[in-house]
Coordinates of C-alpha atoms in Angstrom, one line a residue:
Chain A
M1 CA 45.1 -128.1 111.6
T2 CA 43.8 -131.5 110.5
A3 CA 46.7 -133.7 109.5
T4 CA 47.2 -135.2 106.1
I5 CA 47.3 -139.0 106.5
I6 CA 50.4 -140.4 104.9
D7 CA 49.4 -143.4 102.9
G8 CA 52.1 -145.9 103.5
K9 CA 50.4 -148.6 101.4
A10 CA 50.4 -146.3 98.3
V11 CA 54.0 -145.4 98.8
A12 CA 55.0 -149.0 99.3
R13 CA 53.1 -150.0 96.2
A14 CA 55.0 -147.4 94.2
I15 CA 58.3 -148.8 95.5
H16 CA 57.3 -152.4 94.7
E17 CA 56.5 -151.3 91.2
E18 CA 60.0 -149.7 90.8
V19 CA 61.6 -152.8 92.2
R20 CA 59.7 -155.0 89.9
R21 CA 60.8 -153.0 86.9
E22 CA 64.4 -153.1 88.1
A23 CA 64.2 -156.8 88.7
E24 CA 62.9 -157.4 85.1
E25 CA 65.8 -155.3 83.8
L26 CA 68.3 -157.3 85.8
R27 CA 66.8 -160.6 84.7
A28 CA 67.1 -159.4 81.1
R29 CA 70.8 -158.9 81.7
G30 CA 71.1 -162.5 83.0
C31 CA 71.1 -161.5 86.7
T32 CA 68.1 -162.7 88.6
P33 CA 67.9 -161.1 92.0
G34 CA 67.7 -163.7 94.8
L35 CA 66.7 -163.5 98.4
A36 CA 67.2 -166.3 100.9
V37 CA 64.8 -166.3 103.8
V38 CA 65.9 -168.3 106.8
L39 CA 63.3 -169.3 109.4
V40 CA 64.2 -171.3 112.5
G41 CA 61.2 -172.8 114.3
S42 CA 57.5 -172.2 113.6
D43 CA 56.5 -169.1 115.6
P44 CA 53.2 -168.1 114.0
A45 CA 54.1 -164.4 113.7
S46 CA 57.4 -165.3 112.2
V47 CA 55.8 -167.7 109.7
S48 CA 53.4 -165.0 108.6
Y49 CA 56.2 -162.5 108.2
V50 CA 58.3 -164.9 106.2
T51 CA 55.3 -165.8 104.0
A52 CA 54.6 -162.1 103.3
K53 CA 58.3 -161.6 102.3
Q54 CA 58.2 -164.5 100.0
R55 CA 55.0 -163.4 98.4
A56 CA 56.5 -159.9 97.9
C57 CA 59.5 -161.6 96.2
E58 CA 57.2 -163.3 93.8
E59 CA 55.3 -160.2 93.0
D60 CA 58.5 -158.1 92.5
R61 CA 60.1 -160.8 90.3
I62 CA 62.8 -161.6 92.9
E63 CA 63.7 -165.3 93.3
S64 CA 63.1 -166.4 96.9
F65 CA 65.0 -169.3 98.5
G66 CA 63.1 -170.4 101.6
H67 CA 65.0 -172.3 104.3
S68 CA 63.0 -173.6 107.3
L69 CA 65.0 -175.2 110.0
P70 CA 63.5 -177.0 113.0
G71 CA 63.2 -175.0 116.2
D72 CA 65.7 -177.1 118.0
S73 CA 68.4 -176.7 115.4
T74 CA 71.9 -176.2 116.8
Q75 CA 73.9 -173.0 116.3
D76 CA 76.3 -175.0 114.1
R77 CA 73.4 -176.1 111.8
V78 CA 72.3 -172.5 111.3
L79 CA 75.8 -171.3 110.8
G80 CA 76.4 -174.1 108.3
L81 CA 73.3 -173.0 106.3
L82 CA 74.6 -169.4 106.3
A83 CA 78.0 -170.6 105.0
E84 CA 76.2 -172.3 102.1
L85 CA 74.1 -169.2 101.4
R86 CA 77.2 -167.0 101.6
A87 CA 78.8 -169.1 98.9
D88 CA 75.7 -169.3 96.7
D89 CA 76.0 -166.8 93.8
R90 CA 72.2 -166.9 93.2
V91 CA 71.6 -165.5 96.6
D92 CA 72.0 -161.7 96.7
G93 CA 70.4 -161.1 100.1
I94 CA 70.1 -163.2 103.2
L95 CA 67.4 -162.6 105.7
V96 CA 67.4 -164.4 109.1
Q97 CA 63.9 -164.0 110.5
L98 CA 64.0 -162.7 114.1
P99 CA 63.4 -163.5 116.9
L100 CA 65.5 -166.7 116.9
P101 CA 64.8 -169.5 119.4
R102 CA 66.5 -168.6 122.7
H103 CA 69.2 -171.2 122.6
L104 CA 70.8 -169.6 119.6
D105 CA 73.1 -166.6 119.8
E106 CA 71.5 -163.9 117.7
K107 CA 74.6 -161.8 117.5
V108 CA 76.9 -164.6 116.3
I109 CA 74.3 -165.7 113.7
L110 CA 73.7 -162.1 112.4
D111 CA 77.4 -161.6 112.2
A112 CA 77.6 -164.6 109.9
V113 CA 75.5 -162.9 107.3
P114 CA 78.2 -161.3 105.1
V115 CA 78.1 -157.5 104.8
Q116 CA 77.5 -157.7 101.1
K117 CA 74.3 -159.8 101.5
D118 CA 73.0 -158.1 104.7
V119 CA 69.8 -156.8 103.1
D120 CA 68.3 -156.3 106.6
G121 CA 71.2 -153.8 107.4
F122 CA 71.8 -155.3 110.8
H123 CA 75.6 -155.9 110.5
A124 CA 77.7 -153.5 112.6
E125 CA 79.7 -152.5 109.6
N126 CA 76.6 -151.5 107.7
L127 CA 75.3 -149.5 110.7
G128 CA 78.7 -147.8 111.0
K129 CA 78.6 -146.9 107.3
L130 CA 75.3 -145.1 107.8
G131 CA 77.2 -142.8 110.1
L132 CA 80.2 -142.2 107.8
R133 CA 78.8 -139.8 105.4
D134 CA 81.8 -140.2 103.1
A135 CA 81.3 -143.9 102.8
E136 CA 78.8 -145.6 100.7
A137 CA 76.1 -147.1 103.0
R138 CA 75.4 -150.4 101.4
F139 CA 72.1 -151.3 103.2
A140 CA 70.1 -149.3 105.6
P141 CA 67.8 -151.3 107.9
C142 CA 64.4 -151.6 106.2
T143 CA 62.1 -149.9 108.7
P144 CA 64.1 -146.7 109.2
A145 CA 64.9 -146.6 105.5
G146 CA 61.1 -146.7 104.9
V147 CA 60.6 -143.8 107.3
I148 CA 63.0 -141.6 105.2
E149 CA 61.2 -142.7 102.0
L150 CA 57.8 -141.8 103.5
L151 CA 59.1 -138.3 104.4
K152 CA 60.7 -137.7 101.0
R153 CA 57.8 -139.0 99.0
T154 CA 55.4 -136.8 101.0
D155 CA 57.5 -133.7 100.4
V156 CA 58.6 -133.2 103.9
A157 CA 61.8 -131.1 104.1
I158 CA 64.3 -133.0 106.3
D159 CA 67.3 -130.7 105.7
G160 CA 67.6 -128.4 108.7
A161 CA 64.5 -129.8 110.4
H162 CA 64.6 -130.5 114.1
T163 CA 63.8 -134.2 114.4
V164 CA 63.1 -136.0 117.6
V165 CA 63.6 -139.8 117.5
L166 CA 61.8 -141.6 120.3
G167 CA 63.6 -144.9 120.9
R168 CA 67.2 -146.0 120.3
S169 CA 66.9 -149.6 119.2
K170 CA 69.4 -150.9 116.8
I171 CA 66.7 -151.9 114.3
V172 CA 64.7 -148.6 114.3
G173 CA 65.6 -145.7 116.5
L174 CA 69.4 -145.6 116.1
P175 CA 69.6 -146.1 112.4
A176 CA 66.7 -143.7 111.9
A177 CA 68.7 -141.1 113.7
L178 CA 71.8 -141.8 111.6
L179 CA 69.8 -141.6 108.3
L180 CA 68.1 -138.3 109.4
L181 CA 71.6 -136.9 110.2
R182 CA 72.7 -137.9 106.6
E183 CA 69.8 -135.9 105.4
N184 CA 71.0 -132.9 107.4
A185 CA 68.4 -132.9 110.1
T186 CA 69.2 -131.8 113.6
V187 CA 68.5 -134.9 115.6
T188 CA 67.6 -135.5 119.2
I189 CA 67.4 -139.1 120.4
C190 CA 65.1 -139.6 123.4
H191 CA 64.6 -142.9 125.2
S192 CA 63.5 -144.5 128.4
R193 CA 66.1 -142.6 130.4
T194 CA 65.2 -139.2 129.0
R195 CA 63.9 -136.9 131.7
D196 CA 61.2 -134.9 130.0
I197 CA 60.3 -136.5 126.7
A198 CA 57.2 -134.3 126.3
E199 CA 59.3 -131.2 126.4
H200 CA 61.6 -132.5 123.7
L201 CA 58.7 -133.6 121.5
R202 CA 57.0 -130.2 121.7
R203 CA 60.1 -128.7 119.9
A204 CA 60.2 -131.1 117.0
D205 CA 59.4 -130.3 113.4
I206 CA 59.4 -134.1 112.8
I207 CA 58.7 -136.8 115.3
V208 CA 59.7 -140.4 114.7
A209 CA 58.1 -142.5 117.4
A210 CA 59.6 -146.0 117.9
I211 CA 59.3 -146.6 121.6
G212 CA 56.9 -149.5 121.6
K213 CA 54.3 -148.0 124.0
P214 CA 50.7 -147.8 122.9
D215 CA 49.3 -144.2 122.5
F216 CA 52.4 -142.8 124.3
V217 CA 52.6 -139.6 122.3
T218 CA 49.5 -137.4 122.8
G219 CA 48.4 -134.3 121.1
D220 CA 49.6 -132.0 123.9
M221 CA 53.2 -133.2 123.2
V222 CA 53.1 -132.2 119.6
R223 CA 53.8 -128.8 118.1
E224 CA 51.1 -127.4 115.8
G225 CA 52.1 -128.3 112.2
A226 CA 54.7 -131.1 113.1
V227 CA 55.1 -134.2 110.9
V228 CA 54.6 -137.4 112.9
I229 CA 55.9 -140.8 111.8
D230 CA 54.6 -143.6 114.0
V231 CA 56.7 -146.7 113.9
G232 CA 55.0 -148.4 116.8
V233 CA 52.9 -151.5 116.4
N234 CA 51.3 -152.4 119.7
R235 CA 48.5 -154.9 120.5
V236 CA 45.8 -153.6 122.9
D237 CA 42.9 -155.7 124.2
D238 CA 39.7 -155.0 122.3
S239 CA 36.7 -157.3 123.0
S240 CA 34.8 -155.8 120.1
K241 CA 37.3 -157.5 117.7
K242 CA 37.1 -161.1 116.8
S243 CA 40.8 -161.5 117.6
G244 CA 40.3 -159.9 121.0
F245 CA 42.9 -157.1 120.2
R246 CA 43.6 -154.2 117.9
L247 CA 46.8 -152.7 116.7
V248 CA 47.7 -149.2 117.8
G249 CA 50.8 -147.1 117.3
D250 CA 53.1 -145.2 119.7
C251 CA 51.0 -142.1 119.1
H252 CA 47.4 -141.4 120.2
F253 CA 46.1 -141.0 116.7
D254 CA 43.1 -138.6 117.1
S255 CA 44.7 -136.1 119.4
V256 CA 48.0 -136.1 117.5
A257 CA 46.3 -135.8 114.1
A258 CA 44.5 -132.7 115.4
K259 CA 47.8 -130.9 115.8
A260 CA 50.1 -132.4 113.2
R261 CA 50.5 -131.3 109.6
A262 CA 50.9 -135.0 108.5
I263 CA 50.8 -138.3 110.3
T264 CA 51.2 -142.0 109.4
P265 CA 48.3 -144.3 110.5
V266 CA 48.8 -147.7 112.3
P267 CA 48.3 -150.0 110.5
G268 CA 49.0 -148.8 106.9
G269 CA 51.7 -146.3 107.6
V270 CA 55.3 -147.4 108.2
G271 CA 54.3 -151.1 108.2
P272 CA 54.1 -151.7 104.5
M273 CA 57.3 -149.9 103.9
T274 CA 59.5 -152.4 105.6
I275 CA 59.0 -155.2 103.1
A276 CA 59.2 -152.7 100.2
M277 CA 62.6 -151.5 101.4
L278 CA 63.8 -155.1 101.8
M279 CA 62.9 -155.8 98.2
K280 CA 64.7 -152.5 97.2
N281 CA 67.8 -153.6 99.2
T282 CA 67.7 -157.0 97.4
V283 CA 67.7 -155.6 93.9
R284 CA 70.5 -153.2 95.0
A285 CA 72.5 -156.2 96.1
A286 CA 71.9 -158.0 92.8
R287 CA 72.9 -154.9 90.8
A288 CA 76.3 -155.0 92.7
R289 CA 76.9 -158.4 91.0
L290 CA 77.0 -156.6 87.6
A291 CA 79.4 -153.9 88.8
Chain B
M1 CA 78.9 -119.4 139.0
T2 CA 82.6 -119.7 138.3
A3 CA 83.4 -122.9 136.5
T4 CA 85.7 -125.6 137.8
I5 CA 88.5 -126.0 135.2
I6 CA 88.7 -129.6 134.2
D7 CA 92.4 -130.6 134.2
G8 CA 92.8 -132.8 131.1
K9 CA 96.6 -133.1 131.7
A10 CA 96.1 -134.6 135.2
V11 CA 93.4 -137.0 134.0
A12 CA 95.6 -138.1 131.0
R13 CA 98.5 -138.6 133.4
A14 CA 96.4 -140.9 135.6
I15 CA 95.4 -142.9 132.5
H16 CA 99.0 -143.2 131.2
E17 CA 99.9 -144.5 134.7
E18 CA 97.2 -147.1 134.5
V19 CA 98.3 -148.1 131.0
R20 CA 101.9 -148.4 132.1
R21 CA 101.0 -150.7 134.9
E22 CA 98.9 -152.8 132.6
A23 CA 101.6 -153.0 130.0
E24 CA 104.1 -154.1 132.6
E25 CA 101.7 -156.8 133.7
L26 CA 101.2 -158.0 130.1
R27 CA 105.0 -158.0 129.5
A28 CA 105.4 -160.2 132.6
R29 CA 103.0 -162.6 130.9
G30 CA 105.1 -162.6 127.8
C31 CA 102.8 -160.3 125.8
T32 CA 104.5 -157.0 125.0
P33 CA 101.9 -154.5 123.7
G34 CA 102.9 -153.1 120.3
L35 CA 101.8 -150.2 118.3
A36 CA 102.7 -149.6 114.6
V37 CA 102.7 -145.9 113.6
V38 CA 102.5 -145.3 109.9
L39 CA 103.5 -141.9 108.5
V40 CA 103.3 -141.1 104.8
G41 CA 105.3 -137.9 103.9
S42 CA 106.7 -135.4 106.2
D43 CA 104.0 -132.8 107.0
P44 CA 105.4 -131.0 110.1
A45 CA 102.3 -131.3 112.2
S46 CA 102.0 -135.0 111.4
V47 CA 105.6 -135.6 112.3
S48 CA 105.1 -133.9 115.6
Y49 CA 102.0 -135.9 116.4
V50 CA 103.7 -139.2 115.4
T51 CA 106.7 -138.2 117.6
A52 CA 104.4 -137.5 120.5
K53 CA 102.6 -140.9 120.1
Q54 CA 105.9 -142.7 120.0
R55 CA 107.2 -141.0 123.1
A56 CA 104.0 -141.9 124.9
C57 CA 104.5 -145.5 123.9
E58 CA 108.0 -145.4 125.4
E59 CA 106.8 -143.9 128.6
D60 CA 103.8 -146.3 128.9
R61 CA 106.0 -149.4 128.1
I62 CA 104.4 -150.1 124.8
E63 CA 106.7 -151.2 122.0
S64 CA 106.4 -148.8 119.0
F65 CA 107.1 -149.7 115.4
G66 CA 107.6 -146.6 113.4
H67 CA 107.1 -146.8 109.6
S68 CA 107.8 -143.7 107.5
L69 CA 107.1 -143.8 103.9
P70 CA 108.0 -141.2 101.3
G71 CA 105.2 -138.7 100.5
D72 CA 105.0 -140.0 96.9
S73 CA 104.4 -143.6 97.9
T74 CA 101.8 -145.4 95.8
Q75 CA 98.6 -146.7 97.3
D76 CA 99.9 -150.3 96.7
R77 CA 103.0 -149.5 98.7
V78 CA 100.9 -148.3 101.7
L79 CA 98.5 -151.3 101.4
G80 CA 101.5 -153.6 101.2
L81 CA 102.9 -152.3 104.4
L82 CA 99.5 -152.6 106.1
A83 CA 99.3 -156.2 105.0
E84 CA 102.6 -156.9 106.7
L85 CA 101.5 -155.2 109.9
R86 CA 98.2 -157.1 109.8
A87 CA 100.2 -160.4 109.8
D88 CA 102.7 -159.3 112.4
D89 CA 101.8 -160.8 115.8
R90 CA 103.9 -158.2 117.7
V91 CA 101.7 -155.5 116.4
D92 CA 98.5 -155.1 118.4
G93 CA 97.5 -151.8 117.1
I94 CA 98.0 -150.0 113.7
L95 CA 97.7 -146.2 113.5
V96 CA 97.8 -144.5 110.1
Q97 CA 98.6 -140.8 110.7
L98 CA 96.1 -138.5 109.0
P99 CA 95.8 -136.6 106.8
L100 CA 97.3 -138.7 104.0
P101 CA 98.8 -137.2 100.9
R102 CA 96.1 -136.3 98.4
H103 CA 96.8 -139.0 95.8
L104 CA 96.0 -141.7 98.3
D105 CA 92.5 -143.0 99.0
E106 CA 92.0 -142.5 102.7
K107 CA 88.9 -144.7 102.9
V108 CA 90.6 -147.7 101.1
I109 CA 93.6 -147.4 103.3
L110 CA 91.7 -147.1 106.6
D111 CA 89.6 -150.1 105.6
A112 CA 92.8 -152.1 105.2
V113 CA 93.5 -151.7 109.0
P114 CA 91.9 -154.8 110.4
V115 CA 89.1 -154.3 112.9
Q116 CA 91.1 -156.1 115.6
K117 CA 94.0 -153.7 115.3
D118 CA 92.0 -150.5 114.6
V119 CA 93.1 -148.7 117.8
D120 CA 92.0 -145.4 116.3
G121 CA 88.5 -146.7 116.1
F122 CA 87.9 -145.4 112.5
H123 CA 86.7 -148.6 110.9
A124 CA 83.0 -148.6 110.0
E125 CA 82.5 -151.8 111.9
N126 CA 84.0 -150.4 115.1
L127 CA 81.8 -147.3 114.7
G128 CA 78.7 -149.4 114.2
K129 CA 79.5 -151.4 117.3
L130 CA 79.4 -148.2 119.3
G131 CA 75.8 -147.9 118.4
L132 CA 74.9 -151.6 119.1
R133 CA 74.6 -151.5 122.9
D134 CA 74.4 -155.3 123.0
A135 CA 77.7 -155.7 121.1
E136 CA 81.1 -155.3 122.6
A137 CA 82.5 -152.1 121.2
R138 CA 86.1 -153.0 120.6
F139 CA 87.7 -149.6 120.1
A140 CA 86.1 -146.2 120.4
P141 CA 87.8 -143.3 118.6
C142 CA 90.3 -141.8 121.0
T143 CA 89.1 -138.2 121.2
P144 CA 85.4 -138.9 122.0
A145 CA 86.5 -141.7 124.3
G146 CA 88.6 -139.1 126.1
V147 CA 85.6 -136.8 126.4
I148 CA 83.6 -139.6 128.2
E149 CA 86.6 -140.3 130.5
L150 CA 86.9 -136.6 131.4
L151 CA 83.2 -136.5 132.3
K152 CA 83.3 -139.6 134.3
R153 CA 86.5 -138.8 136.2
T154 CA 85.1 -135.3 137.1
D155 CA 81.9 -136.9 138.5
V156 CA 79.6 -135.5 135.9
A157 CA 76.4 -137.6 135.8
I158 CA 75.8 -138.5 132.1
D159 CA 72.8 -140.8 132.7
G160 CA 69.6 -138.9 131.8
A161 CA 71.5 -135.7 131.1
H162 CA 70.6 -133.7 128.0
T163 CA 73.7 -133.4 126.0
V164 CA 74.2 -131.3 122.9
V165 CA 77.0 -132.4 120.6
L166 CA 78.0 -129.6 118.3
G167 CA 79.5 -131.2 115.1
R168 CA 78.9 -134.6 113.4
S169 CA 82.4 -135.6 112.2
K170 CA 83.2 -139.3 112.0
I171 CA 86.2 -138.7 114.2
V172 CA 84.6 -136.7 117.0
G173 CA 81.0 -135.6 116.9
L174 CA 79.2 -138.7 115.7
P175 CA 81.1 -141.2 117.9
A176 CA 80.8 -138.8 120.8
A177 CA 77.0 -138.9 120.3
L178 CA 77.0 -142.7 120.2
L179 CA 79.1 -143.0 123.3
L180 CA 76.9 -140.6 125.2
L181 CA 73.9 -142.5 124.1
R182 CA 75.5 -145.7 125.5
E183 CA 75.8 -143.9 128.8
N184 CA 72.1 -143.1 128.7
A185 CA 72.3 -139.4 127.9
T186 CA 69.6 -137.8 125.8
V187 CA 71.6 -136.6 122.8
T188 CA 71.0 -133.8 120.4
I189 CA 73.4 -133.5 117.4
C190 CA 73.7 -130.0 116.0
H191 CA 75.8 -129.1 113.0
S192 CA 76.3 -126.5 110.2
R193 CA 72.8 -127.1 108.9
T194 CA 71.1 -126.6 112.3
R195 CA 68.8 -123.6 112.3
D196 CA 69.2 -122.2 115.8
I197 CA 72.2 -123.7 117.4
A198 CA 72.1 -121.2 120.3
E199 CA 68.6 -122.3 121.2
H200 CA 69.6 -125.9 121.4
L201 CA 72.8 -125.2 123.4
R202 CA 70.9 -123.2 126.0
R203 CA 68.9 -126.3 126.9
A204 CA 71.9 -128.6 127.4
D205 CA 73.1 -130.0 130.7
I206 CA 76.3 -131.0 128.9
I207 CA 77.8 -129.4 125.8
V208 CA 80.4 -131.2 123.7
A209 CA 81.7 -128.6 121.2
A210 CA 83.5 -130.0 118.1
I211 CA 82.6 -127.7 115.3
G212 CA 86.1 -126.3 114.5
K213 CA 85.1 -122.6 114.8
P214 CA 87.1 -120.4 117.2
D215 CA 85.1 -118.9 120.1
F216 CA 81.9 -120.0 118.5
V217 CA 80.0 -120.8 121.7
T218 CA 79.6 -117.8 123.9
G219 CA 78.3 -117.4 127.5
D220 CA 74.8 -116.3 126.4
M221 CA 74.4 -119.7 124.7
V222 CA 75.1 -121.7 127.8
R223 CA 72.7 -122.5 130.6
E224 CA 73.8 -121.6 134.2
G225 CA 75.5 -124.7 135.6
A226 CA 76.1 -126.6 132.4
V227 CA 79.2 -128.7 131.9
V228 CA 81.2 -127.7 128.7
I229 CA 83.7 -129.9 127.0
D230 CA 85.6 -128.0 124.3
V231 CA 87.1 -130.3 121.7
G232 CA 88.0 -127.5 119.3
V233 CA 91.7 -126.6 118.6
N234 CA 91.8 -123.5 116.4
R235 CA 94.7 -121.3 115.5
V236 CA 94.0 -117.6 115.6
D237 CA 96.5 -114.8 114.7
D238 CA 98.2 -113.3 117.7
S239 CA 101.1 -110.9 117.0
S240 CA 102.1 -111.0 120.6
K241 CA 103.2 -114.6 120.3
K242 CA 106.5 -115.6 118.8
S243 CA 104.7 -118.1 116.6
G244 CA 102.3 -115.5 115.4
F245 CA 99.3 -117.4 116.6
R246 CA 97.6 -118.9 119.6
L247 CA 95.3 -121.8 120.1
V248 CA 91.7 -121.3 121.1
G249 CA 88.8 -123.7 121.4
D250 CA 85.3 -123.7 120.0
C251 CA 84.1 -121.9 123.1
H252 CA 84.8 -118.4 124.2
F253 CA 86.5 -119.4 127.4
D254 CA 85.9 -116.4 129.7
S255 CA 82.2 -115.8 129.0
V256 CA 81.4 -119.6 129.0
A257 CA 83.4 -120.2 132.2
A258 CA 81.3 -117.5 133.9
K259 CA 78.1 -119.5 133.4
A260 CA 79.3 -123.1 133.4
R261 CA 79.7 -125.4 136.4
A262 CA 82.8 -127.0 134.7
I263 CA 84.8 -126.4 131.5
T264 CA 87.8 -127.8 129.8
P265 CA 90.5 -125.3 128.8
V266 CA 92.2 -125.3 125.4
P267 CA 95.0 -126.3 125.4
G268 CA 95.2 -128.7 128.4
G269 CA 91.6 -130.1 128.3
V270 CA 90.6 -132.7 125.8
G271 CA 93.9 -132.6 123.9
P272 CA 96.0 -134.7 126.2
M273 CA 93.3 -137.3 126.4
T274 CA 93.6 -138.4 122.8
I275 CA 97.0 -140.0 123.1
A276 CA 96.1 -141.4 126.5
M277 CA 93.1 -143.2 125.1
L278 CA 95.2 -144.4 122.1
M279 CA 97.6 -146.1 124.6
K280 CA 94.6 -147.5 126.5
N281 CA 93.2 -149.0 123.2
T282 CA 96.6 -150.5 122.5
V283 CA 96.9 -152.4 125.8
R284 CA 93.3 -153.5 125.3
A285 CA 94.2 -154.9 121.9
A286 CA 97.2 -156.7 123.4
R287 CA 95.1 -158.2 126.2
A288 CA 92.9 -159.7 123.5
R289 CA 95.9 -161.8 122.4
L290 CA 95.9 -163.6 125.8
A291 CA 92.1 -164.4 125.6

């Protein structure tokens, strides 16, 4: 079997298009969706992520409020800014770019983002709501929400499928498992302490790899006809590149693609979905203003 | 292999003893632990649960505040009582006995129990914190917390074990899965939509059965030497009993015990742990007053 390559860029584009239409509609009703993006310090990767998010806002007709604080800002300064944003009616979503400088307490700062504006879905209450199937889950974290969208929009049946999630981080693995459970998948969560990861993977109908190890999943660990979603983004040295590195996923693409029915590439798979889902969460937050 | 029978009553007794000592210590420091128990209506099973919880309070030296409202109480009446209890410094924990009469919105009422007094662990934020391994989980729901205690106090190694949780309810299955993940188990969550439950169960080192189907798990579904925790409590007709019924678990005891290394009986296994963990959560809440 040669795998279908799931085009994350195309799916993300379709979502951005839907978001833009929804934002226009909200604007016409006097409710301009707004996203505040808080950056502390000037880490180059963070600056580039923040820039990409602000550009996406512009394209999707969401107003963006950029707040750059110096890298030596005190915790109180950051909390003060968050208090202002909490009270600001134009701000539907608040995003604090991670990682924060080390002297700041990430947990305290993320807890200061109110649940209603937590478009990153990192608040404990939003995570808990993912698990409570009778509760309305307000915001799912963007990357795992993107994983589900990719599966749905490529017609992968999740209901009843045996899904193995590799990794249990609060940003990807755990919420991905909760979202898959909501969709009636049977879910196995494997992680660094799992004894025989390969054995678990070989039984999966769907694999979601988010373990942060380059080329970890190889073709021999994948059942013929499985669907593989690769969330990993790892830098490996490559002297043939000008930058000196290239990006690879958690899956060894060629050998896995030879077995799988469908697979996401890295880059161009899950990556573009994260910002698309952030935009989607933001218009959702704005719509709640009208309710 | 003939299974060791895990004596839930004995483990629960040990926990009650620890709680009582801790309550005495807190009282000596001027901080009497208090639990408010709210009962709406007079469902006989609910009355008997509430009575058992109040008796446990008495034995464990926790002050109990009983509040019985008529079955036709309005939602506002219940919310008003919860507002009083929220403000009452003597009340460390608030328990709303479920199920509530149908005209009341369970979700709204449980959300009105503040996170800090949610000794049942049913609030979305407390559930989310179970998943965030870097966050302090304030209160785990009592029954799954009891499952973990039983495993630990019978020297079952959870770290690295492959655990299959049967059932995904918000009260047992899902939080049990999150707690097992915290303890570094590899966790598979099976439920009514799972295609081949028996195949999953046969691979488990530890089984936590919470699916609510009498005698569902039979010996042929269990690996030789597995540990089986049976959370199910099901009534089946039995004309030889005065009551006309007997209680059985989700596991067919005799056939499973013939394969397992250890198993909990029903009754006398997980059952007694629930109230013990409720008492433990209550003294924990009281201790937070001193911090």
